[in-house]
CSV table of C-alpha atoms in Angstrom, one decimal:
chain,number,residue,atom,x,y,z
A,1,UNK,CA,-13.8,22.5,-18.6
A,2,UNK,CA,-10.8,20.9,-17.5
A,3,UNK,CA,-10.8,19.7,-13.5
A,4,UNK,CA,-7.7,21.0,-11.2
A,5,UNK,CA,-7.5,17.3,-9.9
A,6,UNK,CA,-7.2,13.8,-10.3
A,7,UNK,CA,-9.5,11.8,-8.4
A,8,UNK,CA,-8.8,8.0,-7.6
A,9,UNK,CA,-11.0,5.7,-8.2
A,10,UNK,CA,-13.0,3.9,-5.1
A,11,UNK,CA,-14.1,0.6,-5.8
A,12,UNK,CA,-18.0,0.6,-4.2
A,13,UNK,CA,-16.9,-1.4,-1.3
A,14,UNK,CA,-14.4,0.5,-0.1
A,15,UNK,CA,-16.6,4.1,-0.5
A,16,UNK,CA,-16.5,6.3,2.5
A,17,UNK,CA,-13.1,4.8,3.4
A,18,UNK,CA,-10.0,6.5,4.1
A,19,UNK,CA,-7.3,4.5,1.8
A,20,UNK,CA,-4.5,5.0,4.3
A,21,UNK,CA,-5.8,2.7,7.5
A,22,UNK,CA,-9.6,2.0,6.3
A,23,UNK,CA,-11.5,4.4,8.9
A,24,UNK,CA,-14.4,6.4,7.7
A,25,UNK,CA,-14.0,9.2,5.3
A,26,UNK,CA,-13.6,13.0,6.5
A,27,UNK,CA,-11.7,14.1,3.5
A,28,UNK,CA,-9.6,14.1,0.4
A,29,UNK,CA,-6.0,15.1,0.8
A,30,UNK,CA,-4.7,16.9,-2.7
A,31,UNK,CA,-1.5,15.1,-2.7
A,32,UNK,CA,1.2,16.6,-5.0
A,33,UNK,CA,4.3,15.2,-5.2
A,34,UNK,CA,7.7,16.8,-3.3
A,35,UNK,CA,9.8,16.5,-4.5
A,36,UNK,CA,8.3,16.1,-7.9
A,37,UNK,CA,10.3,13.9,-10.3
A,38,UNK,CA,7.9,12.1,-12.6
A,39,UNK,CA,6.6,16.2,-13.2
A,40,UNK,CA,3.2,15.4,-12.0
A,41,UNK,CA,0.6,18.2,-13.5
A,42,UNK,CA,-2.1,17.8,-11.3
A,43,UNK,CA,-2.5,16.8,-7.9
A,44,UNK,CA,-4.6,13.2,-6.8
A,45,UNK,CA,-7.4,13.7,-4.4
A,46,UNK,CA,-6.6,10.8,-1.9
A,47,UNK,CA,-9.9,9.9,0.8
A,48,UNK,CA,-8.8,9.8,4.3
A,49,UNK,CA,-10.4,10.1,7.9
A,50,UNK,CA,-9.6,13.0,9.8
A,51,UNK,CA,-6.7,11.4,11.5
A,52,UNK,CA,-4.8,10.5,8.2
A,53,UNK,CA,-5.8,13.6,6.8
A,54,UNK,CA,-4.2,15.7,9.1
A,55,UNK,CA,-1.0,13.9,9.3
A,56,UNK,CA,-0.8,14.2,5.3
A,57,UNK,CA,-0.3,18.1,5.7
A,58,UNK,CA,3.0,17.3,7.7
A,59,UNK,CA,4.6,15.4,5.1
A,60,UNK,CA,6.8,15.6,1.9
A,61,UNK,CA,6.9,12.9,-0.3
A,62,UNK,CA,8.1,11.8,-3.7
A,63,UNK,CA,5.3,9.4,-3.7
A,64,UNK,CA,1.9,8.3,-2.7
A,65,UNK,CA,3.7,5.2,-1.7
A,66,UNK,CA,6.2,7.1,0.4
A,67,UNK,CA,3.0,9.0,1.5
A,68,UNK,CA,1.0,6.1,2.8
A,69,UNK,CA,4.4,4.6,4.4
A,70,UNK,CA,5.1,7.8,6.5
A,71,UNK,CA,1.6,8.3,7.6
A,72,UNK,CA,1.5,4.5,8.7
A,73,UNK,CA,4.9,5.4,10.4
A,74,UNK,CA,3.2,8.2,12.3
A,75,UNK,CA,0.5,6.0,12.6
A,76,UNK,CA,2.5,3.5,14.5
A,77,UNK,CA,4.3,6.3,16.7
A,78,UNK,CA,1.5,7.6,18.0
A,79,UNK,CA,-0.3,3.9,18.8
A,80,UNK,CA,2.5,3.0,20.0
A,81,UNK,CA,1.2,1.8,23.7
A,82,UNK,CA,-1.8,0.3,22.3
A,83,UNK,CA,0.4,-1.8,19.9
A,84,UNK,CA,2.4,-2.6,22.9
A,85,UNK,CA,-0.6,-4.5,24.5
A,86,UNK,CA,-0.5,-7.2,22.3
A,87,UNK,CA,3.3,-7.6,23.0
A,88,UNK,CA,2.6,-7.9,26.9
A,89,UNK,CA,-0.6,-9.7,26.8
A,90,UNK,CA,-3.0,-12.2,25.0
A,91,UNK,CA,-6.5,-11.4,24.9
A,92,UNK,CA,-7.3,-14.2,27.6
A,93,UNK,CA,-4.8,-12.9,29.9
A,94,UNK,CA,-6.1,-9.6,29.7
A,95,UNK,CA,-9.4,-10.9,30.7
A,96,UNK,CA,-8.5,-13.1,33.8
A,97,UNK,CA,-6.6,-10.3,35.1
A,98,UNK,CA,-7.4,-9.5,38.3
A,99,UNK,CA,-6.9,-5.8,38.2
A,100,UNK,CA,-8.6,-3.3,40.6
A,101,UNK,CA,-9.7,-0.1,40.6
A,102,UNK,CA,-11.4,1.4,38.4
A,103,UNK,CA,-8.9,2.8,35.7
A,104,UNK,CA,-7.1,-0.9,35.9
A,105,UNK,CA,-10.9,-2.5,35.6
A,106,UNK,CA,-11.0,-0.1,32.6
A,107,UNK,CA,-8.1,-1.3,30.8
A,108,UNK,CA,-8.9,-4.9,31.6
A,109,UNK,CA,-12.3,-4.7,29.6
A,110,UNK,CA,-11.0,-2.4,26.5
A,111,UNK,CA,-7.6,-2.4,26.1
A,112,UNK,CA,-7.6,-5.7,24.0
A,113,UNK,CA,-10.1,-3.6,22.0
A,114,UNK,CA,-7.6,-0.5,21.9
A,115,UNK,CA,-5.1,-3.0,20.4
A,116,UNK,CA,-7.4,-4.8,17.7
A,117,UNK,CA,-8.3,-1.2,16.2
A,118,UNK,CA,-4.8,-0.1,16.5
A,119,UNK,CA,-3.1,-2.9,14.8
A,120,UNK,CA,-6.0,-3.0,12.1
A,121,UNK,CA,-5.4,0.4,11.6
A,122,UNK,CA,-1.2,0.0,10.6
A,123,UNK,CA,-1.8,-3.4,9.1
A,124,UNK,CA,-5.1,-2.1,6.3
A,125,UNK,CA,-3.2,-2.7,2.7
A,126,UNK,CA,-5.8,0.1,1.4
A,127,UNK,CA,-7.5,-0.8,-2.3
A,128,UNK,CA,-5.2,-1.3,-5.9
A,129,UNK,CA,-5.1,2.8,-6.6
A,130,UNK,CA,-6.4,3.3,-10.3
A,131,UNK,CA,-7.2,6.6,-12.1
A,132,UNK,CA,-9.7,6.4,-14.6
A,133,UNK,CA,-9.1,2.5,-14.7
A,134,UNK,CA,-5.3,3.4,-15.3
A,135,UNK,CA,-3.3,1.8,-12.7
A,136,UNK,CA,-0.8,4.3,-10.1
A,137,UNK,CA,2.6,3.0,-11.1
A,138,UNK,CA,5.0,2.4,-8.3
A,139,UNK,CA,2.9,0.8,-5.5
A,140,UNK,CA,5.3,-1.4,-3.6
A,141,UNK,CA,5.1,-2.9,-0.7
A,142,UNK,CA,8.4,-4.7,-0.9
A,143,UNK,CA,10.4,-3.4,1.9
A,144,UNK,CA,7.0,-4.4,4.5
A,145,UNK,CA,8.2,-6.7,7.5
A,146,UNK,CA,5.8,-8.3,9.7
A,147,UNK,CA,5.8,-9.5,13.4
A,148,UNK,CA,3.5,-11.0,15.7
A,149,UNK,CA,0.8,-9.7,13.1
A,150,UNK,CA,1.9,-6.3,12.9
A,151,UNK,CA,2.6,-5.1,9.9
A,152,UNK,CA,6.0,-2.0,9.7
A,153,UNK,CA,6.7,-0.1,6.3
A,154,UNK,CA,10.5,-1.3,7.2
A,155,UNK,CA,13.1,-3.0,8.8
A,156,UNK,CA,14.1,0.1,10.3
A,157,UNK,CA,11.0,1.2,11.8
A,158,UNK,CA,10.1,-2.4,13.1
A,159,UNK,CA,13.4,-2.4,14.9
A,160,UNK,CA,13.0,1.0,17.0
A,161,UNK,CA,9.4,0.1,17.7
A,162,UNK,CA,10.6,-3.4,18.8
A,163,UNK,CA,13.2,-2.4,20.6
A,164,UNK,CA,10.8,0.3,22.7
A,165,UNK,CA,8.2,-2.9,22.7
A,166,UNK,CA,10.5,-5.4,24.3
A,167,UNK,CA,12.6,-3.3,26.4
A,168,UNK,CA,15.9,-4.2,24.0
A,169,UNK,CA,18.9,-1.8,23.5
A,170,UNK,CA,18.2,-0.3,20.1
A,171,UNK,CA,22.1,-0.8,18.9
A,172,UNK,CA,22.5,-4.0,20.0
A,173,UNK,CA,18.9,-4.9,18.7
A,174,UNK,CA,20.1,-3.7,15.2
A,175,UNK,CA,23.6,-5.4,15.8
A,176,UNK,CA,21.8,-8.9,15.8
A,177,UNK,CA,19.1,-8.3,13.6
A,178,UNK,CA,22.1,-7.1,11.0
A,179,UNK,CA,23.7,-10.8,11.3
A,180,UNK,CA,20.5,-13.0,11.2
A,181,UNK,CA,18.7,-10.9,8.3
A,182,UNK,CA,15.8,-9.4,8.4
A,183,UNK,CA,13.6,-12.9,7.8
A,184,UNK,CA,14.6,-13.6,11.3
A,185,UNK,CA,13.4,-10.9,13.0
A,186,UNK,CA,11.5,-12.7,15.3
A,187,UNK,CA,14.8,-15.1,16.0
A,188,UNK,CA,16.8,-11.9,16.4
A,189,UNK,CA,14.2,-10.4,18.8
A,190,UNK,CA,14.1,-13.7,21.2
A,191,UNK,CA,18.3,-14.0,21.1
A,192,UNK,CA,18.4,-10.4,21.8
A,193,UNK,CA,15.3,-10.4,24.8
A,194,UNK,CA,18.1,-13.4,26.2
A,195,UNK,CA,21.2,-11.4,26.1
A,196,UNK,CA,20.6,-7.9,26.6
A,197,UNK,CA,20.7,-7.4,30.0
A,198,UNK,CA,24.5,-9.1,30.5
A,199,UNK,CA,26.9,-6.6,30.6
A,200,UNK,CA,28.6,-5.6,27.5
A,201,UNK,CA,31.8,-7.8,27.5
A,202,UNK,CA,29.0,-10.8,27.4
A,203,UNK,CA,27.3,-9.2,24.4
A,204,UNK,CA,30.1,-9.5,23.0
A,205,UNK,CA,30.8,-12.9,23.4
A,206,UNK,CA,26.9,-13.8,22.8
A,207,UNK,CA,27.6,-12.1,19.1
A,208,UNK,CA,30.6,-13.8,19.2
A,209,UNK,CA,28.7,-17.4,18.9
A,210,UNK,CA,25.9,-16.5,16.9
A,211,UNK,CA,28.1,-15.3,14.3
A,212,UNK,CA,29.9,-18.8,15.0
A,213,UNK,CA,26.7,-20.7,14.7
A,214,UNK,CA,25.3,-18.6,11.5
A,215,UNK,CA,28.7,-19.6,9.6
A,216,UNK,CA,27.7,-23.4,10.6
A,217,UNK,CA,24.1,-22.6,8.9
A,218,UNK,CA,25.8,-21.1,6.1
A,219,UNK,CA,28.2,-23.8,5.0
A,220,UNK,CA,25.4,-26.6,5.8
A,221,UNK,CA,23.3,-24.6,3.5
A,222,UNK,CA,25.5,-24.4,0.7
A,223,UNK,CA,26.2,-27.8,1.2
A,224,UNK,CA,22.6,-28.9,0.9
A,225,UNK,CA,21.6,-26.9,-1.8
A,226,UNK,CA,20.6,-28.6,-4.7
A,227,UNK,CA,19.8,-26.2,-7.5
A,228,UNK,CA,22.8,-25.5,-10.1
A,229,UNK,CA,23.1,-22.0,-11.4
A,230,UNK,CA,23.4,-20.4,-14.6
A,231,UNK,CA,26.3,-18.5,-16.8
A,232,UNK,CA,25.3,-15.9,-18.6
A,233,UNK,CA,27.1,-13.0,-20.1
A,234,UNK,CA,26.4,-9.7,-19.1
A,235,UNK,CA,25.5,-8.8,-22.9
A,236,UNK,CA,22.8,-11.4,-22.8
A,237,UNK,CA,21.0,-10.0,-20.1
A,238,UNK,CA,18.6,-6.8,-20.2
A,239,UNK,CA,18.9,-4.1,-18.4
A,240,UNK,CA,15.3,-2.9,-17.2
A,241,UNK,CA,13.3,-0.1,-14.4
A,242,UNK,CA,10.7,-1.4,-12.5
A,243,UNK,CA,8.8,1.9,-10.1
A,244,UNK,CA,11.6,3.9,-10.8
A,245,UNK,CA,14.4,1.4,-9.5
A,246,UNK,CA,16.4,0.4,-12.6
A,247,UNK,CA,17.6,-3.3,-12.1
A,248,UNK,CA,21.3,-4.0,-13.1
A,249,UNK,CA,22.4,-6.5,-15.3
A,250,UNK,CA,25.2,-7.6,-13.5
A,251,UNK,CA,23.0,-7.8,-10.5
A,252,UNK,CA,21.0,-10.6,-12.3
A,253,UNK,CA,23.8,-12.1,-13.9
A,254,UNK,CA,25.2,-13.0,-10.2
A,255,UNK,CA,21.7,-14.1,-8.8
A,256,UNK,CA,21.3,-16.3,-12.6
A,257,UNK,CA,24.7,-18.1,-11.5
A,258,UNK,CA,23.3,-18.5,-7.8
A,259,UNK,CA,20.3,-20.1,-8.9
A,260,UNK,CA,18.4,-17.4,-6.8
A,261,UNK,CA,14.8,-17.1,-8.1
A,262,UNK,CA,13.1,-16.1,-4.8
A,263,UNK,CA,13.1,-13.3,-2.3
A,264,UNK,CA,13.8,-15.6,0.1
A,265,UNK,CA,16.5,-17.6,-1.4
A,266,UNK,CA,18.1,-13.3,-2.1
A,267,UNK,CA,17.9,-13.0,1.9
A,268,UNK,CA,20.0,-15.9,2.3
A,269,UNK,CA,22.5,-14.7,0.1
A,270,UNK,CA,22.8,-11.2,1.2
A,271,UNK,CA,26.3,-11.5,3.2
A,272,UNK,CA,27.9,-13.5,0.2
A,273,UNK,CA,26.0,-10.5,-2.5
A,274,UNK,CA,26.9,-7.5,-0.8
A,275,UNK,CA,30.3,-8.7,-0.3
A,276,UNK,CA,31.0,-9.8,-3.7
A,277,UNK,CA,29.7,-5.9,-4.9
A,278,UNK,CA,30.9,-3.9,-1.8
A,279,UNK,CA,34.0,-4.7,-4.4
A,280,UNK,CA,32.9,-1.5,-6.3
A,281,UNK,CA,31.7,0.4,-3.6
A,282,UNK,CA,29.0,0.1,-0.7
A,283,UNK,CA,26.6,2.2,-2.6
A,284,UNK,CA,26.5,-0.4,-5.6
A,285,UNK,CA,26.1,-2.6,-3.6
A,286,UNK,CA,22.9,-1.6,-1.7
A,287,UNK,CA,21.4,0.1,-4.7
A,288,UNK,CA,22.0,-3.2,-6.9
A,289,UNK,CA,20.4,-5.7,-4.0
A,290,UNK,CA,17.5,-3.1,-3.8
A,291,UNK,CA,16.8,-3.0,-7.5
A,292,UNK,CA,17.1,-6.9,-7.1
A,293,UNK,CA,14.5,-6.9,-4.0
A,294,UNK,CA,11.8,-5.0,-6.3
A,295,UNK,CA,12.7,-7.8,-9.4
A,296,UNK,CA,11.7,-10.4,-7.6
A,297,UNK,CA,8.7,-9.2,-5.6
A,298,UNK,CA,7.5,-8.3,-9.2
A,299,UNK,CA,8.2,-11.9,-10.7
A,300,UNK,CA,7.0,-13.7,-7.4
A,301,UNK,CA,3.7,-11.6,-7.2
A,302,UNK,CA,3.2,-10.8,-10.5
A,303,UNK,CA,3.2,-14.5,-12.7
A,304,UNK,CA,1.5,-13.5,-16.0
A,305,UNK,CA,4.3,-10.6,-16.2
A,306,UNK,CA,7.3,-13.2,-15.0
A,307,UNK,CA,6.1,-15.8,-17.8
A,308,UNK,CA,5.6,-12.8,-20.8
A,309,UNK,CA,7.0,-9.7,-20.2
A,310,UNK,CA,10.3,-10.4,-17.9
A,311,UNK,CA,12.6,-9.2,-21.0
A,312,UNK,CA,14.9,-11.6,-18.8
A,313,UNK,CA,12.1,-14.6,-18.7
A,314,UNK,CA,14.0,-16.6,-21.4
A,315,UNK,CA,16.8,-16.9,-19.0
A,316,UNK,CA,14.9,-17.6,-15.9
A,317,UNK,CA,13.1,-20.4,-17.9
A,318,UNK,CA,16.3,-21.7,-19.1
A,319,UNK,CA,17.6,-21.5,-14.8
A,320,UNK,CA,14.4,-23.9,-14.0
A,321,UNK,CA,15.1,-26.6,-16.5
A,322,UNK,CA,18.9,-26.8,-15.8
C-alpha cells in the first residue's frame, strides 16, 4: 500500500523537535506546495510545535524554504518586544536595574530569559531536510542577514524590524542602508541612529556626505585591489540552474573579468554590476545579481562541488592562477 505522504527524515537528536525554531513537537504540518511548480505528488509531513504549526495553516508557499522563512518572519512579528530587549539592554544591565514594583521586578528577573528563548527561537537553522536519505533540493539560506546575533530571512525584514527596534524612520533607514549595502547594516543602523532626528533638509545633506565619503571608499578600493580579472567569451562559459534560479552567462562573464570569486567581494561591486546591466533593464539586472548571489553561496559553502562539478570550475581555476 502506497502512503499519502512523504515523511522527512529526523536525525535521532533532533526527534521530538519542531524543524522550524527547535521547540518540542505537537505536530506534523502536511505541507503541499502553492503554488506548485516542481508538480509535487505528495505532500511532506514537516514536525513542528504548536506554535509553528499553527502559523503554517496561514501560509502559501512555493517552497518549504519559503515556508520556514515566512513562519520565522511571523515568528519575529510576534516576538518582536522580546527581541527588542536585547537592543535596549545587556543582560548585566537588566540585572542591576533598580526597578520597583512588582511587574518592573518581574521583568528585571525574566525578561533577559524572554529574550534568550526568543532570539533562539528565529535564529534555530533546523536539521539538513532529507527524504529517504534523498536530499530536499532548494534549501538556501542565502538571502539571511544577521545583526547583533539575530538572525532575519532578509534585508527587508531586518530593516522594518530595525527600524521599529531603534526608533529610525523606515524610508530613511532603507535610504542609507541602500547606499552602504546590506554588509553594513550595522554601519547603516549607527549613521542613521545619528541623523534621523535632524530635520529633513539635514538628512539630506547627511546623505549628501556619505554618498561623498562611500565614492572615496570606492575609488581607494579599486585602487588597492590587487587581483587581475579574466576575459572570457560568453560561448566559453555554461549556462547552469542552481534551486530553481538559472545563473546567466553573461553574469559570470562580468564577475570572471572583476576577479570576483566571493560573496563579499559581489557586495562590493553591486553599484558598478547593477549599473553596468540596468543597461538592459532593471529586471535583468536584479534577476542576473540574484542568480549570481545563489552561485557563489554554492561555491563558497559547497567546496567538493566548486572543485568538480562547477561546469564553470575550469575558469574559476584558471581566475586563481592569473
Amino acid at each position: 500500500m502506497t502512503s499519502a505522504y512523504q515523511f522527512i527524515d529526523v536525525p535521532y537528536e533532533f526527534r521530538h523537535t519542531c524543524w522550524f525554531c527547535g521547540e518540542p513537537y505537537f505536530e506534523s504540518y502536511s505541507f503541499t506546495p502553492s503554488p506548485n511548480y516542481e508538480q509535487q505528488e505528495l505532500p511532506i509531513m514537516v514536525p513542528c510545535c504548536q506554535e509553528c504549526y499553527s502559523l503554517c495553516h496561514s501560509i502559501k508557499a512555493s517552497g518549504l524554504d519559503l515556508l520556514r522563512d515566512k513562519v520565522k518572519e511571523k515568528l519575529h512579528r510576534k516576538y518582536e518586544k522580546h527581541l527588542q530587549i536585547g537592543v535596549n539592554w545587556t543582560k548585566e544591565e537588566l540585572e542591576e536595574s533598580e526597578f520597583e514594583g512588582k511587574a518592573l521586578e518581574g521583568f528585571r528577573e525574566s525578561g533577559w530569559k524572554m529574550f534568550e528563548i526568543a532570539k533562539d527561537r528565529v535564529n534555530y537553522t533546523g536539521w539538513p531536510l532529507t527524504i529517504d536519505g534523498l536530499p530536499v533540493v532548494g534549501m538556501s539560506t542565502g538571502f539571511y542577514i544577521e545583526h547583533n546575533g539575530i538572525t532575519y530571512t532578509s534585508l527587508v525584514q531586518a530593516v522594518v524590524q530595525l527600524s521599529k527596534a531603534y526608533n529610525i524612520p523606515q524610508p530613511y533607514l532603507e535610504q542609507v542602508v541602500e547606499l552602504v549595502g546590506r554588509d553594513r547594516l550595522t554601519y547603516a543602523i549607527r549613521f542613521a541612529k545619528t541623523t534621523y532626528g535632524y530635520s529633513a533638509e539635514e538628512r539630506e545633506v547627511s546623505i549628501g556626505s556619505l554618498k561623498a565619503m562611500l565614492a572615496e571608499e570606492a575609488l581607494s578600493f579599486q585602487e588597492s585591489k590587487i587581483q587581475k580579472g579574466i576575459d572570457v567569451a560568453i560561448s566559453d562559459i555554461k549556462e547552469l540552474m542552481l534551486y530553481r534560479t538559472m545563473i546567466s552567462p553573461y553574469a559570470i562573464q562580468w564577475i570572471l573579468k572583476q576577479g570576483i570569486t566571493t560573496l563579499n567581494q559581489l557586495a562590493e561591486y553591486e553599484e558598478a554590476f547593477v549599473e553596468h546591466f540596468t543597461q538592459d533593464s532593471e529586471l535583468t539586472a536584479f534577476t542576473y545579481f540574484s542568480g549570481l548571489q545563489v552561485y557563489l553561496e554554492k561555491r563558497e559553502m559547497d567546496l567538493d562541488w566548486a572543485e568538480n562539478e562547477d561546469p564553470n570550475r575550469d575558469l574559476f581555476a584558471r581566475l586563481a592562477a592569473s
